[in-house]
Amino acid sequence: MITIKEIAKLADVSPTTVSNVLHGRTKKVSPDTLDRVRKVLDENNYVSNMGAEMLGHKRSRIIALILAYNNSDRKNIITDPFVASIVNSVETAVQQNGFFLMLYSNPNIDECLKMAKAWMVDGIILLGAKRQGYYRLRNNLSTPIVSIDTYFAVNDTNYVNVGLDDYGGEKAMVNYLINEGHTKIGFLSLMQFERINENGVMYVDLSRLEGYKDALKEAGLPISADWYESLKFNQTVRRKQWHRWRKNDFYGCTAICFGSDLMALEAMMYFEDHGYKIPDDLTITGFDGIFEGDIHKPRLTTVYQDVNERGCRAVTEILKLINDPDSMKDKNRKVNIVMPTRLLLKETVKKISESN
Amino acid sequence: MITIKEIAKLADVSPTTVSNVLHGRTKKVSPDTLDRVRKVLDENNYVSNMGAEMLGHKRSRIIALILAYNNSDRKNIITDPFVASIVNSVETAVQQNGFFLMLYSNPNIDECLKMAKAWMVDGIILLGAKRQGYYRLRNNLSTPIVSIDTYFAVNDTNYVNVGLDDYGGEKAMVNYLINEGHTKIGFLSLMQFERINENGVMYVDLSRLEGYKDALKEAGLPISADWYESLKFNQTVRRKQWHRWRKNDFYGCTAICFGSDLMALEAMMYFEDHGYKIPDDLTITGFDGIFEGDIHKPRLTTVYQDVNERGCRAVTEILKLINDPDSMKDKNRKVNIVMPTRLLLKETVKKISESN
DNA sequence: TTGTAGGCGTTATCAT
DNA sequence: ATGATAACGCCTACAA
């Protein structure tokens, strides 16, 4: 709580000199003054008051990690392994770069806006927002914003997003299943496909669905409309979906791909509870590669993404923007980073012999 | 970015009046001025500059959630389901009460100190710290601090901790196993017991160990020194521990209790990989009640704690301290909240008939 | 090399 | 009921 003024008095110099010492402008200070001031600073554990710095600089050294997930969809969003992992890696990277992390979970973008203004945050990492949300922030703020997993329209510009090869990942998985002899394959995912495709924009789960469809198409295999479906966010309602699939013998599918590991695991538990053996009776795959997939026996075959690296990358990108203010001026710029996925082959896929 | 001064000009009043309106001091403002100012504030989306507020008030409305876990022990600590759950509930409660959350993970207490000073945080919720760490913060800061899961010495005062009935929870579990016919029971936990008991202070896992021991003692059952052991933090090293237990037929144990669900699940996977059937060949129990226990088949029987409620309680306690500055003055005060646990009986415990 | 002064946005005190 | 002013802590010109 000691101030520069007090330090100055103790060291018998002016506040300016202390400030110069603090900022390493050693050429402006005589060697012995330097030593004296440094000693006093040290002895008194001087820490700069960030409030005052904010006022002076109009910046805060705060990076906000905003979780804008729709509340009704995702309560306790931070307990989601994917989100927790992002929070973890972002926190680490932010701190390593000398910034502070403000964590703010709110689906109301206007509230997020207020928070960002009030704290003059230097950058925003935005998770769980749609492009409309991104632009609402973008248009009301001069702060750099990097989104994770937001899908933009083809003609959108003026954004930075750290995305994932959702399409390619799922396609690779389905290709793999086809290679293993599966021809009737289902796809189940959390997102509500029907209300998703307004103005031609993709979304994470929709993109995975497209990968699934294209893999089958390109292999010349037919797809039944029964085979892909959006899962409900309410677990109780989902149980009815699992039930229906079971009662209908999985609509003839020998394999079901899930849009996320959590859904795959939940379904797997349900089917096993009802006497099915995985993968003997049904092949199941997930998406994400969270460690929970390795807790189940058999271990979940899945599409892996390096969440840690994505969080780090988001921070890297935000720092670039912060350090190069000009980058914010070009309204035609768009940076869409597509991180790779890879198949994680474990124990939930059955190889079907040709004779079947 | 609009300031009080600008608002004042637009509304044709003085900054003081605007400030009065903002703070609901309606009695000091005439009704029509009130309306006019409110309208201007609204139209311009006025947001208070927190930096300036910090300077004025000497408070920030920031609550820091500090994760002081030893780095070598716990990398990626936020991905731990328990920690993620605390972060989630604390973030929610902090925001609901009009505060902001700064998330800061650093085992170096002096760095935490700096951060708290720089931001003039109004309160600190401290996770993963030992009592020494707590007091180091406490003695260098006038800020309220509430710890979660820190164990204090009997004579310690001047602290607020949101603890858990670790002892009673594990004891209840072992009693339950005894009731189910088990007499030879093991206990494995992450903490390193040997370096834990300096100056007579308990720790989370040690306390669970004590519960285990006392349950057996009180039932008149013997305990072999082979039966309880601390697990290593390195997973590769732990595999050797699982291996040894397996090779030694679990030292005769029919049941093993684990100090955490994660360890129980990891061990269970290992043993199952080597052909053991749970619970037929071995009974296993965990501690915490994280959802991951329900992902494994058989589902993990465990000691449940309501992590969400603990996070909320920590925030409640910190708010009490913030709102009642006098509470910080009584150096003899100590508040040690012990949250209850309850057994979550699932599928990993085998009932042993009398005839065995 | 060192010191002084004014500004950042808000609040609280004291006048009017 | 409303307004002027100083203070909070730091920074950057500018002055000495």
mmCIF file of C-alpha atoms in Angstrom, chain A residues 1 44-45 47-52 54-55 60-62 76-79 81 84-85 87-88 91 95 100-106 114-115 117-120 141-142 262 265 269-270 272-273 291-292 294-297 299 308 347, chain B residues 1 44-45 47-52 54-55 60-62 76-79 81 84-85 87-88 91 95 100-106 114-115 117-120 141-142 262 265 269-270 272-273 291-292 294-297 299 308 347:
data_model
loop_
_atom_site.group_PDB
_atom_site.id
_atom_site.type_symbol
_atom_site.label_atom_id
_atom_site.label_comp_id
_atom_site.label_asym_id
_atom_site.label_seq_id
_atom_site.Cartn_x
_atom_site.Cartn_y
_atom_site.Cartn_z
ATOM 1 C CA MET A 1 0.000 0.000 0.000
ATOM 2 C CA ASN A 44 8.911 -1.622 1.484
ATOM 3 C CA ASN A 45 7.671 -4.185 -0.997
ATOM 4 C CA VAL A 47 3.618 -2.568 -5.587
ATOM 5 C CA SER A 48 2.102 -0.301 -8.173
ATOM 6 C CA ASN A 49 -1.526 0.584 -7.704
ATOM 7 C CA MET A 50 -3.364 -0.782 -10.719
ATOM 8 C CA GLY A 51 -6.252 1.601 -10.240
ATOM 9 C CA ALA A 52 -3.950 4.545 -10.693
ATOM 10 C CA MET A 54 -5.646 2.332 -15.225
ATOM 11 C CA LEU A 55 -6.471 5.995 -14.864
ATOM 12 C CA SER A 60 -5.511 -2.282 -17.191
ATOM 13 C CA ARG A 61 -3.342 -5.272 -18.003
ATOM 14 C CA ILE A 62 -6.488 -7.311 -17.517
ATOM 15 C CA ASN A 76 -22.117 -24.893 -14.327
ATOM 16 C CA ILE A 77 -20.315 -24.395 -17.580
ATOM 17 C CA ILE A 78 -16.879 -24.275 -15.979
ATOM 18 C CA THR A 79 -17.281 -27.858 -14.793
ATOM 19 C CA PRO A 81 -13.945 -30.514 -19.017
ATOM 20 C CA ALA A 84 -12.150 -26.022 -17.563
ATOM 21 C CA SER A 85 -9.196 -26.884 -19.749
ATOM 22 C CA VAL A 87 -9.718 -21.661 -18.417
ATOM 23 C CA ASN A 88 -6.643 -23.457 -17.169
ATOM 24 C CA GLU A 91 -4.981 -18.434 -16.983
ATOM 25 C CA GLN A 95 -0.127 -14.752 -16.112
ATOM 26 C CA PHE A 100 -4.218 -10.612 -15.061
ATOM 27 C CA LEU A 101 -7.230 -12.773 -15.720
ATOM 28 C CA MET A 102 -10.769 -11.707 -15.052
ATOM 29 C CA LEU A 103 -13.161 -14.598 -15.415
ATOM 30 C CA TYR A 104 -16.673 -13.621 -16.361
ATOM 31 C CA SER A 105 -19.464 -15.985 -17.272
ATOM 32 C CA ASN A 106 -22.556 -14.305 -18.639
ATOM 33 C CA LYS A 114 -20.250 -3.182 -19.313
ATOM 34 C CA MET A 115 -17.710 -5.291 -17.535
ATOM 35 C CA LYS A 117 -15.652 -1.055 -20.267
ATOM 36 C CA ALA A 118 -15.642 -0.692 -16.508
ATOM 37 C CA TRP A 119 -12.315 -2.482 -16.262
ATOM 38 C CA MET A 120 -10.850 -1.135 -19.491
ATOM 39 C CA LEU A 141 -15.508 -1.701 -28.010
ATOM 40 C CA SER A 142 -12.065 -0.879 -29.287
ATOM 41 C CA LEU A 262 -19.541 -36.492 -22.675
ATOM 42 C CA LEU A 265 -20.006 -41.623 -22.391
ATOM 43 C CA MET A 269 -23.419 -46.009 -19.776
ATOM 44 C CA TYR A 270 -27.094 -46.118 -20.651
ATOM 45 C CA GLU A 272 -24.483 -50.884 -21.059
ATOM 46 C CA ASP A 273 -26.962 -50.596 -18.233
ATOM 47 C CA PHE A 291 -9.455 -37.554 -20.104
ATOM 48 C CA GLU A 292 -12.844 -38.863 -19.014
ATOM 49 C CA ASP A 294 -10.045 -43.029 -20.517
ATOM 50 C CA ILE A 295 -11.972 -43.605 -17.331
ATOM 51 C CA HIS A 296 -14.515 -45.828 -18.998
ATOM 52 C CA LYS A 297 -13.846 -49.416 -19.868
ATOM 53 C CA ARG A 299 -11.879 -46.652 -23.409
ATOM 54 C CA ASN A 308 -4.421 -26.655 -23.922
ATOM 55 C CA GLU A 347 -11.476 -49.633 -27.501
ATOM 56 C CA MET B 1 -16.066 5.426 -22.019
ATOM 57 C CA ASN B 44 -25.050 7.085 -23.147
ATOM 58 C CA ASN B 45 -24.644 3.681 -21.527
ATOM 59 C CA VAL B 47 -20.326 2.715 -17.004
ATOM 60 C CA SER B 48 -18.229 3.657 -14.038
ATOM 61 C CA ASN B 49 -14.479 3.485 -14.463
ATOM 62 C CA MET B 50 -13.286 0.935 -11.928
ATOM 63 C CA GLY B 51 -9.774 2.330 -11.915
ATOM 64 C CA ALA B 52 -11.046 5.656 -10.724
ATOM 65 C CA MET B 54 -10.347 2.072 -6.888
ATOM 66 C CA LEU B 55 -8.460 5.296 -6.352
ATOM 67 C CA SER B 60 -11.997 -2.587 -6.064
ATOM 68 C CA ARG B 61 -15.035 -4.882 -5.924
ATOM 69 C CA ILE B 62 -12.650 -7.603 -7.000
ATOM 70 C CA ASN B 76 -3.230 -27.924 -14.932
ATOM 71 C CA ILE B 77 -4.910 -27.677 -11.587
ATOM 72 C CA ILE B 78 -8.061 -26.097 -12.979
ATOM 73 C CA THR B 79 -8.768 -29.230 -14.989
ATOM 74 C CA PRO B 81 -12.932 -31.617 -11.425
ATOM 75 C CA ALA B 84 -13.166 -26.586 -11.673
ATOM 76 C CA SER B 85 -16.318 -26.976 -9.654
ATOM 77 C CA VAL B 87 -14.117 -22.028 -9.701
ATOM 78 C CA ASN B 88 -17.549 -22.396 -11.224
ATOM 79 C CA GLU B 91 -17.548 -17.226 -10.124
ATOM 80 C CA GLN B 95 -20.955 -12.119 -9.896
ATOM 81 C CA PHE B 100 -15.728 -9.358 -10.089
ATOM 82 C CA LEU B 101 -13.569 -12.442 -10.083
ATOM 83 C CA MET B 102 -9.854 -12.404 -10.618
ATOM 84 C CA LEU B 103 -8.505 -15.902 -11.044
ATOM 85 C CA TYR B 104 -4.909 -16.335 -10.033
ATOM 86 C CA SER B 105 -3.036 -19.603 -9.815
ATOM 87 C CA ASN B 106 0.376 -19.355 -8.217
ATOM 88 C CA LYS B 114 1.645 -8.547 -4.809
ATOM 89 C CA MET B 115 -1.357 -9.257 -6.932
ATOM 90 C CA LYS B 117 -2.093 -5.382 -3.192
ATOM 91 C CA ALA B 118 -1.847 -4.131 -6.746
ATOM 92 C CA TRP B 119 -5.551 -4.674 -7.285
ATOM 93 C CA MET B 120 -6.649 -3.753 -3.781
ATOM 94 C CA LEU B 141 -2.734 -7.789 4.162
ATOM 95 C CA SER B 142 -5.797 -6.249 5.745
ATOM 96 C CA LEU B 262 -9.726 -39.771 -9.580
ATOM 97 C CA LEU B 265 -10.937 -44.564 -11.107
ATOM 98 C CA MET B 269 -9.014 -49.043 -14.840
ATOM 99 C CA TYR B 270 -5.607 -50.535 -14.166
ATOM 100 C CA GLU B 272 -9.643 -54.154 -14.806
ATOM 101 C CA ASP B 273 -7.078 -54.005 -17.582
ATOM 102 C CA PHE B 291 -19.529 -36.893 -11.911
ATOM 103 C CA GLU B 292 -16.693 -38.913 -13.424
ATOM 104 C CA ASP B 294 -20.746 -42.197 -12.857
ATOM 105 C CA ILE B 295 -18.971 -42.583 -16.160
ATOM 106 C CA HIS B 296 -17.352 -45.830 -15.184
ATOM 107 C CA LYS B 297 -19.183 -49.094 -15.191
ATOM 108 C CA ARG B 299 -20.297 -46.788 -11.002
ATOM 109 C CA ASN B 308 -20.938 -26.247 -5.358
ATOM 110 C CA GLU B 347 -21.805 -50.385 -7.735
#
